[in-house]
Structures are given as structure tokens and as C-alpha cells.
Coordinates of C-alpha atoms in Angstrom, one line a residue:
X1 CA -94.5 -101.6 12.0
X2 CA -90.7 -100.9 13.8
X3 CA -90.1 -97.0 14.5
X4 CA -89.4 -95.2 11.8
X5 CA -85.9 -94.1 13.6
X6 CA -84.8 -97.4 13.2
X7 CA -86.1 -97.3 9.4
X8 CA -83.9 -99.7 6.9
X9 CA -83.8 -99.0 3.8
X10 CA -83.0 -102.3 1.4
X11 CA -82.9 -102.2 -2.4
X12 CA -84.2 -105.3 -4.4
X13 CA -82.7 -105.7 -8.1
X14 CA -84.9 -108.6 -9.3
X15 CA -83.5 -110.1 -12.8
X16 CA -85.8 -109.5 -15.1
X17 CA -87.5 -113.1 -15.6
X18 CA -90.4 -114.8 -14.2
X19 CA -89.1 -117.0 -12.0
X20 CA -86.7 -114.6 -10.7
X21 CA -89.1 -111.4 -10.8
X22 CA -92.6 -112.8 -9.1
X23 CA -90.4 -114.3 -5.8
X24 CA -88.0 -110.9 -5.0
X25 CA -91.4 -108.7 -5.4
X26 CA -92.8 -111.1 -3.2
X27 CA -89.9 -110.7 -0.7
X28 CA -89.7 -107.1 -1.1
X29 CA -93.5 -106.2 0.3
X30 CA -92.6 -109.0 3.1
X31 CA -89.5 -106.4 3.6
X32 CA -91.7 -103.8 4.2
X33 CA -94.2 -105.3 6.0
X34 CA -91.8 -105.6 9.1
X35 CA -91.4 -102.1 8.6
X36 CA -88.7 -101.8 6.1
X37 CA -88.4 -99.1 3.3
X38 CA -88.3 -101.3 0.5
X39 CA -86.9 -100.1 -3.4
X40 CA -87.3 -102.4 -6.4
X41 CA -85.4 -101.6 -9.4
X42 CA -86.9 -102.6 -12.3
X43 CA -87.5 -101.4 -16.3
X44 CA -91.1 -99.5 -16.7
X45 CA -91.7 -102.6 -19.1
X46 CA -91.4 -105.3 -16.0
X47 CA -92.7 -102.7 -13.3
X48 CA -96.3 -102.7 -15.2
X49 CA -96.4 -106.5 -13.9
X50 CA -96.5 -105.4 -10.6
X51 CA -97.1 -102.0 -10.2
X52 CA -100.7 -102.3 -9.2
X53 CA -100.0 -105.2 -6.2
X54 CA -97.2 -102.6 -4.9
X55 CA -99.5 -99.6 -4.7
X56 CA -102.7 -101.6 -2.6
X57 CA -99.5 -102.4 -0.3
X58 CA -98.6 -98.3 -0.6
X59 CA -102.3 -98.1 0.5
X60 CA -101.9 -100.3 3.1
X61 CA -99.3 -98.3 4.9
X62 CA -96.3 -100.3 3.2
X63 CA -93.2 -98.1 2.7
X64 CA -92.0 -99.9 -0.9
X65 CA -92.2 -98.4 -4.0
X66 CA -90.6 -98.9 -7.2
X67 CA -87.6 -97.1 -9.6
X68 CA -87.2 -97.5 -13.1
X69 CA -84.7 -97.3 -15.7
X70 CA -84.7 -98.3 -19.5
X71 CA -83.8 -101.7 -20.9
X72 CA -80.9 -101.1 -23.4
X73 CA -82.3 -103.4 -25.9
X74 CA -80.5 -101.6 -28.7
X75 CA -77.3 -101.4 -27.1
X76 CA -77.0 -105.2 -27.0
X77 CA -78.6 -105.9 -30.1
X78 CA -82.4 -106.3 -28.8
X79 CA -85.9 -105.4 -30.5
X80 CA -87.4 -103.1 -28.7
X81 CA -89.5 -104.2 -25.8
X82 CA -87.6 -107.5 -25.2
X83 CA -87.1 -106.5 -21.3
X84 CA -87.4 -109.6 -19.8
X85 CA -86.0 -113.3 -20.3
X86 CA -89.4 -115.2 -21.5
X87 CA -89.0 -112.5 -24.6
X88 CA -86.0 -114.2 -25.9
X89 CA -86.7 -116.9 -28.4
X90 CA -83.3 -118.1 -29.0
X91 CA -79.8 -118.9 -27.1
X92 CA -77.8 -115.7 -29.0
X93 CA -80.9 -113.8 -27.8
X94 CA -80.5 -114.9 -24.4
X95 CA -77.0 -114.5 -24.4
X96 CA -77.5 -110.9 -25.4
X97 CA -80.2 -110.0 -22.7
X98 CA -77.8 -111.6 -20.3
X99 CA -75.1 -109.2 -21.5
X100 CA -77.3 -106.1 -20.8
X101 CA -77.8 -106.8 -17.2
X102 CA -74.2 -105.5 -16.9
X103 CA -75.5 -102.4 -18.1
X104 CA -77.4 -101.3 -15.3
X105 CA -74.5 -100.7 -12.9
X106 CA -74.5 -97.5 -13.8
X107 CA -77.9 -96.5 -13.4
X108 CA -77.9 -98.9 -10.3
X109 CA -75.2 -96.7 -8.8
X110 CA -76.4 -93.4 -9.8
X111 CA -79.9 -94.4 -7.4
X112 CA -77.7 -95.7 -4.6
X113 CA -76.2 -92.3 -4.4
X114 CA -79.6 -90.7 -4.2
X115 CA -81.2 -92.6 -2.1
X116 CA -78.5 -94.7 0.4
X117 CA -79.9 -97.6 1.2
X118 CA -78.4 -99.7 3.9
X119 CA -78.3 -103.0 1.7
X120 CA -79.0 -104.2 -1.7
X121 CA -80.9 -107.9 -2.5
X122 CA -79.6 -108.4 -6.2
X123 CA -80.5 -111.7 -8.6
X124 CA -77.5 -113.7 -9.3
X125 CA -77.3 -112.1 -12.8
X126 CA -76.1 -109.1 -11.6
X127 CA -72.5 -110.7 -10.4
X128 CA -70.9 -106.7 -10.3
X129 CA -73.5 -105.4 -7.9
X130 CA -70.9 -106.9 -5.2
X131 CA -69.0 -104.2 -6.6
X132 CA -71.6 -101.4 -6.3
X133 CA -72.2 -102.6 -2.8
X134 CA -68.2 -103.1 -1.6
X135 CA -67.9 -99.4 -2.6
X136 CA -70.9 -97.7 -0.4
X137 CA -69.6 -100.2 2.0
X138 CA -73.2 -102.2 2.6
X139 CA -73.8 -105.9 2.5
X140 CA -75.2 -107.3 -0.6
X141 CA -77.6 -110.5 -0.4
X142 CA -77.4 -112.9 -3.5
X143 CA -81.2 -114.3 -4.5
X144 CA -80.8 -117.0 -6.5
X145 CA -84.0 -117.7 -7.4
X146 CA -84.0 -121.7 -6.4
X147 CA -83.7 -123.6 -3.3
X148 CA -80.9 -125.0 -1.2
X149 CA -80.6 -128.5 -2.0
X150 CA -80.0 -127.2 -6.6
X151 CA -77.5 -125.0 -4.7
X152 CA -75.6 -127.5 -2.3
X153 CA -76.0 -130.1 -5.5
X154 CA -74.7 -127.2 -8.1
X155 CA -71.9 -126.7 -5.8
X156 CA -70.5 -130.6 -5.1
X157 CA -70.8 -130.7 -9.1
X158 CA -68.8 -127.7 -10.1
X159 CA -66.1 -128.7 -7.1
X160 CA -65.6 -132.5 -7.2
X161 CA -66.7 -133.0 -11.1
X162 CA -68.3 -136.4 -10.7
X163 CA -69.4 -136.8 -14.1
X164 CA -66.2 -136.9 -15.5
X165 CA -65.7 -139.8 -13.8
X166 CA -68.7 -141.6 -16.4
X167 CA -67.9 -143.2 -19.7
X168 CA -71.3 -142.5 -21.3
X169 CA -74.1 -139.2 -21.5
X170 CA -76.6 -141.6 -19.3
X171 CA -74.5 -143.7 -17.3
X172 CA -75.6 -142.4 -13.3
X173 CA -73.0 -141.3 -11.0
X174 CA -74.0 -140.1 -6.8
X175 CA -73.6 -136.4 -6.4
X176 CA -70.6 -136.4 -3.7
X177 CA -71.0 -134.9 0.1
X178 CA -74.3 -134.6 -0.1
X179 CA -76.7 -135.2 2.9
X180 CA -79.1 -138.0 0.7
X181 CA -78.0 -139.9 -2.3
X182 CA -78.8 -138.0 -5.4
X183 CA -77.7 -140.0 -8.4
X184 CA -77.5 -138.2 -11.8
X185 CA -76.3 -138.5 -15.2
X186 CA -74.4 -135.9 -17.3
X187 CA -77.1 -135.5 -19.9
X188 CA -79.0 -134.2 -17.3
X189 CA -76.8 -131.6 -16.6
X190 CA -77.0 -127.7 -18.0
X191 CA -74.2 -127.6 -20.9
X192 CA -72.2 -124.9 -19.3
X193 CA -71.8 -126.8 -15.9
X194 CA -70.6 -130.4 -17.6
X195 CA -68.3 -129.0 -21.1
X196 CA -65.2 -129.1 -20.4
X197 CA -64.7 -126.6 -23.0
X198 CA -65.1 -122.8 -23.1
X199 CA -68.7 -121.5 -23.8
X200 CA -70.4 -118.1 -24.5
X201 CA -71.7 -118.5 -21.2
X202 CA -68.2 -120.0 -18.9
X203 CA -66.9 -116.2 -18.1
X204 CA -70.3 -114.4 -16.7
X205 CA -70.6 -118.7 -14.6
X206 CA -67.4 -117.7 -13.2
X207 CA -68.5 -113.8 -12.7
X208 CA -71.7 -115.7 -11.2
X209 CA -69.0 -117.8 -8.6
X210 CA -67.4 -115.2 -7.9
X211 CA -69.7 -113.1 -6.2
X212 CA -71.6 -115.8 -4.2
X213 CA -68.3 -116.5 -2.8
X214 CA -67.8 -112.5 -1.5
X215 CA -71.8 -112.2 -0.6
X216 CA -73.3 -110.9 2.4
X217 CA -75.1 -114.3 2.2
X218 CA -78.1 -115.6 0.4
X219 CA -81.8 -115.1 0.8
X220 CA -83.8 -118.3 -0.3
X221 CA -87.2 -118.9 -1.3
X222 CA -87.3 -121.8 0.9
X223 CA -88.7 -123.1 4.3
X224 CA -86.3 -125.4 7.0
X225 CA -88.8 -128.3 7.5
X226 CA -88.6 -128.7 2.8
X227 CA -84.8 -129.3 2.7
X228 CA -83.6 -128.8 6.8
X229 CA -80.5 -131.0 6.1
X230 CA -79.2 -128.5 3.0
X231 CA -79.8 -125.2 5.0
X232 CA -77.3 -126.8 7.3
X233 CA -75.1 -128.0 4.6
X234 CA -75.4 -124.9 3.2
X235 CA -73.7 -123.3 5.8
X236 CA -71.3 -125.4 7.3
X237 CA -70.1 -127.3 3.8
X238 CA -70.6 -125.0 1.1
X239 CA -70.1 -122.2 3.8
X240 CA -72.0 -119.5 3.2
X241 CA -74.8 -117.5 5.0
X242 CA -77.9 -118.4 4.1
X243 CA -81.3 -117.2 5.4
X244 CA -84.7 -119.0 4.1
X245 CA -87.7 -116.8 4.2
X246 CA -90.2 -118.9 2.1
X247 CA -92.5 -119.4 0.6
X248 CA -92.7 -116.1 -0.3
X249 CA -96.0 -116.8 -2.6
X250 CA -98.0 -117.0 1.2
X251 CA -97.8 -113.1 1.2
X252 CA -100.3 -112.8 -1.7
X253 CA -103.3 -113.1 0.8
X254 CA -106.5 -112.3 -1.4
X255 CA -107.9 -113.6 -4.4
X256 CA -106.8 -110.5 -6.3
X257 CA -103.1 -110.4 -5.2
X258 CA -103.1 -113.9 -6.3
X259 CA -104.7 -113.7 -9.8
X260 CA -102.4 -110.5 -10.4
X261 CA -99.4 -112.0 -9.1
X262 CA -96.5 -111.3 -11.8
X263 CA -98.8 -110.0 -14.5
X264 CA -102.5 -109.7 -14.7
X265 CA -103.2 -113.1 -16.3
X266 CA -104.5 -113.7 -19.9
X267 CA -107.5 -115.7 -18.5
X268 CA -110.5 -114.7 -16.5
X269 CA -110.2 -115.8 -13.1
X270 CA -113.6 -115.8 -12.4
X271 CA -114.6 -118.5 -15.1
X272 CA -111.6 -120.2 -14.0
X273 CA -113.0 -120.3 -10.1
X274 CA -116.7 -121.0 -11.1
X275 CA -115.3 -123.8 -13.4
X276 CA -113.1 -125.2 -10.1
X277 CA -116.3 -124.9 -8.1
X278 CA -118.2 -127.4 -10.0
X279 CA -115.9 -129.9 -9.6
X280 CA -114.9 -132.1 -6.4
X281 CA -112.0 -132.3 -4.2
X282 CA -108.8 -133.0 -5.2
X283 CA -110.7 -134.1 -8.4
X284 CA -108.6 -132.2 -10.9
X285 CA -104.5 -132.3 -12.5
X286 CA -103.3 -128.8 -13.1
X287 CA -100.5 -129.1 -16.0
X288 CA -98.4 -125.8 -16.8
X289 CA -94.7 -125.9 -17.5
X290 CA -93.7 -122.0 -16.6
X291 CA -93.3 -119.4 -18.4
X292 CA -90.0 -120.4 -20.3
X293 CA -90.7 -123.3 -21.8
X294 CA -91.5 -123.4 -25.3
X295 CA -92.6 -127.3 -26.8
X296 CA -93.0 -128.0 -30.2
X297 CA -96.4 -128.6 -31.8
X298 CA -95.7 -132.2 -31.8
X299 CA -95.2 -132.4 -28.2
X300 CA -98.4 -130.3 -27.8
X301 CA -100.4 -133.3 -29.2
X302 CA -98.5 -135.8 -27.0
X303 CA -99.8 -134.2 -24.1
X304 CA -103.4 -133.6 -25.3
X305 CA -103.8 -137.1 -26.5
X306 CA -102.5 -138.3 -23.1
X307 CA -104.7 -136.2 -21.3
X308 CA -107.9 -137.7 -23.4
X309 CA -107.0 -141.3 -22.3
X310 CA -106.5 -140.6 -18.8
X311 CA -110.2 -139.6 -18.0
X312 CA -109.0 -137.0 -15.7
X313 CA -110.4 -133.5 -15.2
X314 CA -108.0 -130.9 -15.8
X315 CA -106.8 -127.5 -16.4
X316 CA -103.6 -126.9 -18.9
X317 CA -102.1 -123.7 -19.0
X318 CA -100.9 -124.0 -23.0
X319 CA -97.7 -121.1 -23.8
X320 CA -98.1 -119.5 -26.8
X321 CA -95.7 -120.5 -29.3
X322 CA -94.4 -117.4 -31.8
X323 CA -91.2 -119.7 -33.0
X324 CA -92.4 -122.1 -34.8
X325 CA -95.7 -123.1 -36.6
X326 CA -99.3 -122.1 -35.7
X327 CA -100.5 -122.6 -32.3
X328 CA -103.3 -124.3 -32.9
X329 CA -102.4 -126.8 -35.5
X330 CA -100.9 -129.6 -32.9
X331 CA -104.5 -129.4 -31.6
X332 CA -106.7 -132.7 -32.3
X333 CA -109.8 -132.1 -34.5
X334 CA -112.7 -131.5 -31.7
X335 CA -110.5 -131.6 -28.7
X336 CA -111.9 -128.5 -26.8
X337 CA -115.4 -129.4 -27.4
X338 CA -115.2 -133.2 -26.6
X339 CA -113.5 -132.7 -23.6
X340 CA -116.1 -129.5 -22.6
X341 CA -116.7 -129.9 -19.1
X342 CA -114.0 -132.3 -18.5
X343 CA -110.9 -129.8 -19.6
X344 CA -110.5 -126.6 -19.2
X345 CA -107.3 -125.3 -22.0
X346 CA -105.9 -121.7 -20.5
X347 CA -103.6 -120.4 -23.5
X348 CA -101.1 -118.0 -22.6
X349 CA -100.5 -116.6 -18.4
X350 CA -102.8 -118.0 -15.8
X351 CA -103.2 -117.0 -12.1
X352 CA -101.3 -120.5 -10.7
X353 CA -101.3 -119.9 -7.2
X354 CA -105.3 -119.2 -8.0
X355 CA -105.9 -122.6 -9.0
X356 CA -103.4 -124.3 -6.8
X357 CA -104.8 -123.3 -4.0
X358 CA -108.4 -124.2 -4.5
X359 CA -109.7 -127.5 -3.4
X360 CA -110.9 -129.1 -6.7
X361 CA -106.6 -129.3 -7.8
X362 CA -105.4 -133.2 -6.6
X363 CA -102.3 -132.8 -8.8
X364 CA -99.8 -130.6 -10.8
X365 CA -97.8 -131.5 -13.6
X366 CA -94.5 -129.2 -13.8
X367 CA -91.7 -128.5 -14.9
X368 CA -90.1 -128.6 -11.7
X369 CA -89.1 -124.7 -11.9
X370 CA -88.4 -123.9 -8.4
X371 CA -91.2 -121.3 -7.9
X372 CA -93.7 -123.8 -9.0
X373 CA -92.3 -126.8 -7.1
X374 CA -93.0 -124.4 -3.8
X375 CA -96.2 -122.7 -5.0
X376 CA -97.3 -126.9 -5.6
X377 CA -95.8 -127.7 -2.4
X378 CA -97.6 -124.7 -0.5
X379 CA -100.7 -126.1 -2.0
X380 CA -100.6 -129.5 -0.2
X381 CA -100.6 -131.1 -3.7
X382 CA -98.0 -134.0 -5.2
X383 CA -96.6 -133.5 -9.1
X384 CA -96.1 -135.1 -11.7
X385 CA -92.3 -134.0 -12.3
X386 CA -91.1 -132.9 -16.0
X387 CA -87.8 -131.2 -15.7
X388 CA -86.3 -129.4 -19.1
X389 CA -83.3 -127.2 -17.9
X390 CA -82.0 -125.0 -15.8
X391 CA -81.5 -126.4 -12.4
X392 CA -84.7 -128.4 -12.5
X393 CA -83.1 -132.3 -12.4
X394 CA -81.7 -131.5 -9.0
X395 CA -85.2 -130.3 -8.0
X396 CA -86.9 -133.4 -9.4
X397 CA -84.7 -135.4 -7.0
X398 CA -86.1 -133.4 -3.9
X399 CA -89.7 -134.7 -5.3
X400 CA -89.3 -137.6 -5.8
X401 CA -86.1 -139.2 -3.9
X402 CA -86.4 -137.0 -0.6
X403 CA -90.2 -135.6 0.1
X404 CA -91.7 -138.5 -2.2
X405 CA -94.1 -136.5 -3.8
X406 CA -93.4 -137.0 -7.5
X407 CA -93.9 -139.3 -10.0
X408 CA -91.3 -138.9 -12.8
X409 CA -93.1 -138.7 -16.2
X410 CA -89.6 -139.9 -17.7
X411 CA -88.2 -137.0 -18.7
X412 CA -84.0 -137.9 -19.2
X413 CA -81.6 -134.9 -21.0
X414 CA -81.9 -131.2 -20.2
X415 CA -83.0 -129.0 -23.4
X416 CA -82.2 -125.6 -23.9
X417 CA -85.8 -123.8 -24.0
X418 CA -86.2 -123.4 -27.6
X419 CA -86.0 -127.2 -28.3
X420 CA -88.6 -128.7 -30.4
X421 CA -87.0 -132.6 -30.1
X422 CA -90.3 -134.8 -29.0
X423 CA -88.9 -136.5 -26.1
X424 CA -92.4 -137.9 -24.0
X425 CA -95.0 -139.9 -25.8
X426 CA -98.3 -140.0 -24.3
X427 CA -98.3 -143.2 -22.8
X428 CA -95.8 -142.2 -20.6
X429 CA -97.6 -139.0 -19.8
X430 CA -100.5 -141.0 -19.3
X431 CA -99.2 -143.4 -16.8
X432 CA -97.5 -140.7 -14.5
X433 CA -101.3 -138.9 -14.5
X434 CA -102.7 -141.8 -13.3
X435 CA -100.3 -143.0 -10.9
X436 CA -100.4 -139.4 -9.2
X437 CA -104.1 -139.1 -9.0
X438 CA -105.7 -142.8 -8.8
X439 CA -105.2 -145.6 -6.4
X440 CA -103.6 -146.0 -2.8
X441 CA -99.7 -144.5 -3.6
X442 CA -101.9 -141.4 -4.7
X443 CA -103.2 -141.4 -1.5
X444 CA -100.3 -141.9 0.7
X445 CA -98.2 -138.7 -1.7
X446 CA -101.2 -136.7 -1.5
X447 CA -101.4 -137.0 2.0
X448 CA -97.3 -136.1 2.8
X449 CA -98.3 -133.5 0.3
X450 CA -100.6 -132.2 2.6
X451 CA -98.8 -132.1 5.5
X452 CA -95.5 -130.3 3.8
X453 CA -98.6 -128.0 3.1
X454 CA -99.4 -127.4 6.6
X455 CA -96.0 -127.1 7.4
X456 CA -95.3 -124.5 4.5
X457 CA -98.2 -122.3 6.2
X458 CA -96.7 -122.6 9.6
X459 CA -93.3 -121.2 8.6
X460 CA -94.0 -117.8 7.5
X461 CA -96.3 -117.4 10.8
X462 CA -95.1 -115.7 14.0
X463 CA -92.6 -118.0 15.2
X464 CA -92.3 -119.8 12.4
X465 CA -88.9 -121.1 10.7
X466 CA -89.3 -118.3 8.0
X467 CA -90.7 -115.7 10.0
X468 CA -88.4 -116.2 12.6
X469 CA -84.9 -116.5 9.9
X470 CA -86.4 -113.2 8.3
X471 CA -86.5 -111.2 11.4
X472 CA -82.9 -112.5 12.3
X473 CA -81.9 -111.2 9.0
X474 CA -83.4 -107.4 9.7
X475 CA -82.1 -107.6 13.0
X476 CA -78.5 -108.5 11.8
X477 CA -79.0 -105.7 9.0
X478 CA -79.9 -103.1 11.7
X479 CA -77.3 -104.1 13.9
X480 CA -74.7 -103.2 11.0
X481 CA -76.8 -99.9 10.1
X482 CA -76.4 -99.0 13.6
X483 CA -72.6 -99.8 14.1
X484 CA -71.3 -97.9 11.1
X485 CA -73.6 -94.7 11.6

């Protein structure tokens, strides 16, 4: 721990998703583990996630702890409790939570003036929390909640508009300036970043832009040896700092962290481990798709059907579904009990890293969310890539195109969440199962898997590329403390 004389004290403002949430807690207790007072600033709602994995760090000796301030669900129009993003169940929902991130800047600034702290780590949904820092003249880090290569990619697309240069929705066009050739097509692209036209969403896009550009920098969830070409394009193209201090899932060290880690999860862990046990290595395909996406029932039986021809074991992580028809109806007659032994169905949260890590998992089909992508590639095991939305087409590419670890189960337009349009039949799903866990390309991607494992491992050691880009970043944030005390 550094001398408490030199103590920093760094606020973290996760937004109040999954995706965004688990990584910046993550990042925080790595904060404080090099001897940094770390704040989080969440709503009680989200800080019950984590509360309990904070205070065994408080136990520790850890200087973190956490501040909390309502949700103002019923100023924007909310039900009550809907604090956090995998709540919403519909775009004018979503639109509306995103509105009410703009109301914390007052309770944001109201603890700043308490407390003082010497620099503030905020998601990229807070865009006016450059403001909040400018004015208590401390730098403010943007976490964007992906990696550097959807950044770099996001960034050619919004400057040099490629895919107006298409006559059709799947006609492919390269991404321009980019270190590799990524080749795209416009439905794969989020509405908002391809219309032309105003949407609900353009303005708080442009509020978004706007602060990246007057940033301290950016703190990634990321490690140089994943995507070493686009931390340098990062800075020299695009031009911004940028420090990669991932994977951030690697501070979770025992069982318990991990099983907890963003919620306690709905499923026993133990039955889940003594299940794993019985089985041999790299025997089994772990399937979950985050904690966004919502699939209709229809879908649901694609999957199941696929995953009874393929004669794999598994483990699916099933979402509960409160929009549209009964869970349990997509489910074939028998399904659970035939497959007994073979399957193992986890309905609702599960503890990923958990099963990721354990030796039995020889696959992962995802939905190429950035956390999971890391937290597959962390585990040293190759995916079956299934993009819906967000930025998760340009995270396919790295996959598949640049580490050539993925097998593409076909997936072709981005959805907003709350689609319910089939879009993969099962022999599709089947094939892409298959070709990831039987036969010699299995082999050779399981085995670069493994080594972009090792390497994951390595950089958040001492002297590691992570290790070594975080403790740049204290060091420059001291520096600055020291200069203008």
C-alpha cells in the first residue's frame, strides 16, 4: 500500500447496467488496491449487487467504499425500482432511464464538495460529469465500457461515413483507416450511428462526443497483447489518451468473489461446480447471451433443439422473459429430463466467470458483449459469436477476423433488445457448436485461445502490460495532485 500522505482519492460513477457496473467495481477495488481511496457512486438499489464484495475488500485493508443516492424513477417517468438498464423492457423506457442519468449531477456535485476527490472515472452516459470535473478543476477519465478496436471502428464510422457510400442494407463496405480490414454492412450498424435523420437518441450521441473529445483520457477494460495495434491507433489517430488496465475480471481471486460478482447469482454454485466436476476437460459449451438480451420464445426453441442435435454437454444460462409469453412454453416436451446429465438449463443470473474458468468449459457461445468476449478470452476458451446490438458487430470482427477465435453462428442485422424477430434456425446454431468444439480447427482456436489466456493472466501481474499502464495512470494522477496543491 503507497503512504497514506500521498493518498489519492478517485471517484467512480459506474452507469447503472451490467456491462458497465460489474467492470468499473472491478476497477475501483484494483484502485484501491495500489493504495488509492476509492468512492463508487451508485443508487442503494445497484450498491446491494456489490456491497458485500466491497466490504471483504474493507476487511482486507482496502480504502473503497461506496455513496448512494436515489434513482429518480418518478421524475422521468419510471416504476419504482427500475434503477438499472436490464429493468427497461422497451426503447421509450430506455430512453427515459437514459434521461435520468442527467439527473445526478447534482447529487454528484454535492459529494464532490464533501469529499474532494482528486479525479472522477465516470461511464460515458454521464457526458456532463466533464462539467462537474472542469469546475473543481480535476481530470475526469471516460470508461466506456468496451474495448479499443469498437472504439477506433465507432470512430472511422461516425468520421468518414463509409456506409453511405453502399446502395443496399447488406451490401459490405471496409471500415476506413483502420489497422486490419474490417468489412461491414449498414444493417449491422446501431440505428443512431447509420440514420441520417434525427433520432430520440442523436443529441445525448453528440453530448456522448463531446466529452470524449474534452476527457482526461479513457480507461479501458482491455490488455495490449488483445488489440496492441488499436491502443496505438487509439492514441495517435483517434488521439486521445487511453490507458488499458484489463481484464479487470482477474481481480475476483476466490470462488466467492467470483460467484458474487455483480449480484449474488440465481443459481447454486455449488451444484453448478459438482456438476462441472463430473465432466472432462474442455468437454462442455457454455451458452449465455448477457444480461440485456431478451429472445422471443421462438428463438428459445431454436436454440434448445440445436443444442439436442449437437450431442454436446452444456450449460445455458436462459434470461427470464417478463415481455412476452410464458417462459416456459418455447420449452420442448421432456427437454430437461432427456437431456439430464447431458445439460445443465441455469434460468435467470449465473456466476460466468465461475464456470468459465473451470476446466470442463471447451466453448462459449455469446453475444459478443465486450465483458464476456474478455471474461471468454481470460478463460483460454474460443466462442461461438452471436452479436445483437450495441457495439457487438465490431467485437465479432476481433473474434473472428483478427484473434481467430470465433466461429460466426450467422447472425447478420443488429436488433434493438426487445426484438422478438427469429433470425437463427437451429441448424445454423448447430453447425457453429460443432465446428467450435469437434475436429482439428477446434483444436488449433482452442489452442490460440489458450495462449491469449496466458497472456490475459500475465498482463495484470507485476510488470505486466496492465499492471504496468495502471500504475502509469496513478503516477500521472499524483503528479497533477501534487502540482496544484
Amino acid at each position: 500500500m503507497e503512504k497514506r500522505s500521498d493518498h489519492l482519492h478517485v471517484y467512480f460513477l459506474p452507469m447503472m447496467a451490467p456491462g458497465h457496473m460489474i467492470p468499473l467495481v472491478d476497477m475501483a477495488r484494483q484502485f484501491a488496491r495500489h493504495g488509492v481511496k476509492a468512492t463508487i457512486i451508485t443508487t442503494p438499489l445497484n450498491a446491494s449487487k456489490f456491497s458485500k464484495t466491497i466490504q471483504r475488500d474493507r476487511e482486507l485493508g482496502s480504502d473503497i467504499s461506496i455513496r448512494t443516492t436515489e434513482f429518480p424513477c418518478k421524475e422521468v417517468g419510471l416504476p419504482e425500482g427500475c434503477e438499472n438498464l436490464a429493468s427497461t423492457t422497451s426503447s421509450e423506457m430506455t430512453l427515459k432511464f437514459i434521461k435520468a442519468l442527467y439527473l445526478f449531477q447534482q447529487p454528484l456535485e454535492k459529494f464532490m464538495e464533501e469529499d474532494h476527490p482528486d479525479c472522477l472515472v465516470a461511464g460515458t452516459f454521464f457526458p456532463w460529469t466533464v462539467d462537474a470535473a472542469a469546475k473543481r478543476d480535476i481530470p475526469r477519465l471516460v470508461f466506456n465500457g468496451t474495448g479499443l478496436l469498437p472504439l477506433c471502428a465507432y470512430h472511422s464510422v461516425m468520421e468518414h461515413k463509409p456506409h453511405l457510400n453502399v446502395e443496399s442494407e447488406t451490401e459490405e463496405f471496409i471500415i476506413p483507416g483502420l489497422p486490419d480490414t474490417i468489412k461491414m454492412s449498414r444493417q449491422q450498424l446501431s440505428d443512431h450511428l447509420k440514420d441520417e435523420k434525427e433520432t430520440p437518441m442523436t443529441e445525448i450521441v453528440k453530448d456522448i462526443m463531446r466529452a470524449e473529445m474534452t476527457s482526461y483520457g479513457a480507461i479501458v477494460n482491455s490488455f495490449y497483447e488483445l488489440e496492441q495495434n488499436y491502443v496505438k491507433h487509439y492514441r495517435e489517430v483517434v488521439g486521445r489518451k487511453a490507458w488499458h488496465v484489463g481484464p479487470v475480471s482477474l481481480c475476483n481471486k476466490d470462488n466467492e468473489d467470483k460467484a458474487q460478482r455483480g449480484q449474488d447469482s440465481s443459481f447454486c454454485e455449488k451444484q453448478c461446480l459438482d456438476w462441472l466436476n463430473s465432466k472432462e476437460p474442455k468437454s462442455v459449451i457454455y451458452i449465455c447471451f448477457g444480461s440485456m438480451s431478451i429472445f422471443s420464445s421462438a428463438q428459445l426453441l431454436e436454440i434448445a433443439m440445436a443444442l439436442e442435435a449437437s450431442d454436446q454437454q452444456f450449460i445455458w444460462v436462459v434470461k427470464e422473459n417478463k415481455t412476452n409469453e410464458k417462459q416456459d412454453k418455447w420449452m420442448p416436451e421432456g427437454f430437461e429430463e432427456k437431456l439430464k446429465g447431458r445439460g445443465l438449463i441455469i434460468k435467470g443470473w449465473a456466476p460466468q466467470v465461475l464456470i468459465l474458468d473451470h476446466d470442463a468449459i471447451g466453448g462459449f457461445v455469446t453475444h459478443c458483449g465486450w465483458n464476456s468476449l474478455l471474461e471468454g478470452v481470460t478463460a483460454g476458451v474460443p466462442m461461438v459469436t452471436w452479436p445483437l446490438s450495441a457495439e457487438q458487430f465490431f467485437n465479432e470482427k476481433l473474434l473472428i477476423d483478427i484473434l481467430k477465435i470465433g466461429v460466426p453462428v450467422g447472425a447478420q442485422s443488429w436488433s434493438q433488445r426487445t426484438d422478438s424477430r427469429v433470425t437463427i434456425n437451429r441448424e445454423n446454431i448447430q453447425r457453429a457448436v460443432t465446428k467450435l468444439m469437434v475436429g482439428q480447427e477446434a483444436d488449433e482456436m482452442r489452442s490460440r485461445a489458450t495462449a491469449l489466456g496466458n497472456s490475459a493472466k500475465r498482463a495484470v501481474e507485476k510488470g505486466g502490460s496492465s499492471e504496468n499502464s495502471l500504475v502509469s495512470l496513478l503516477e500521472e494522477l499524483r503528479k497533477r495532485k501534487s502540482s496544484s496543491n
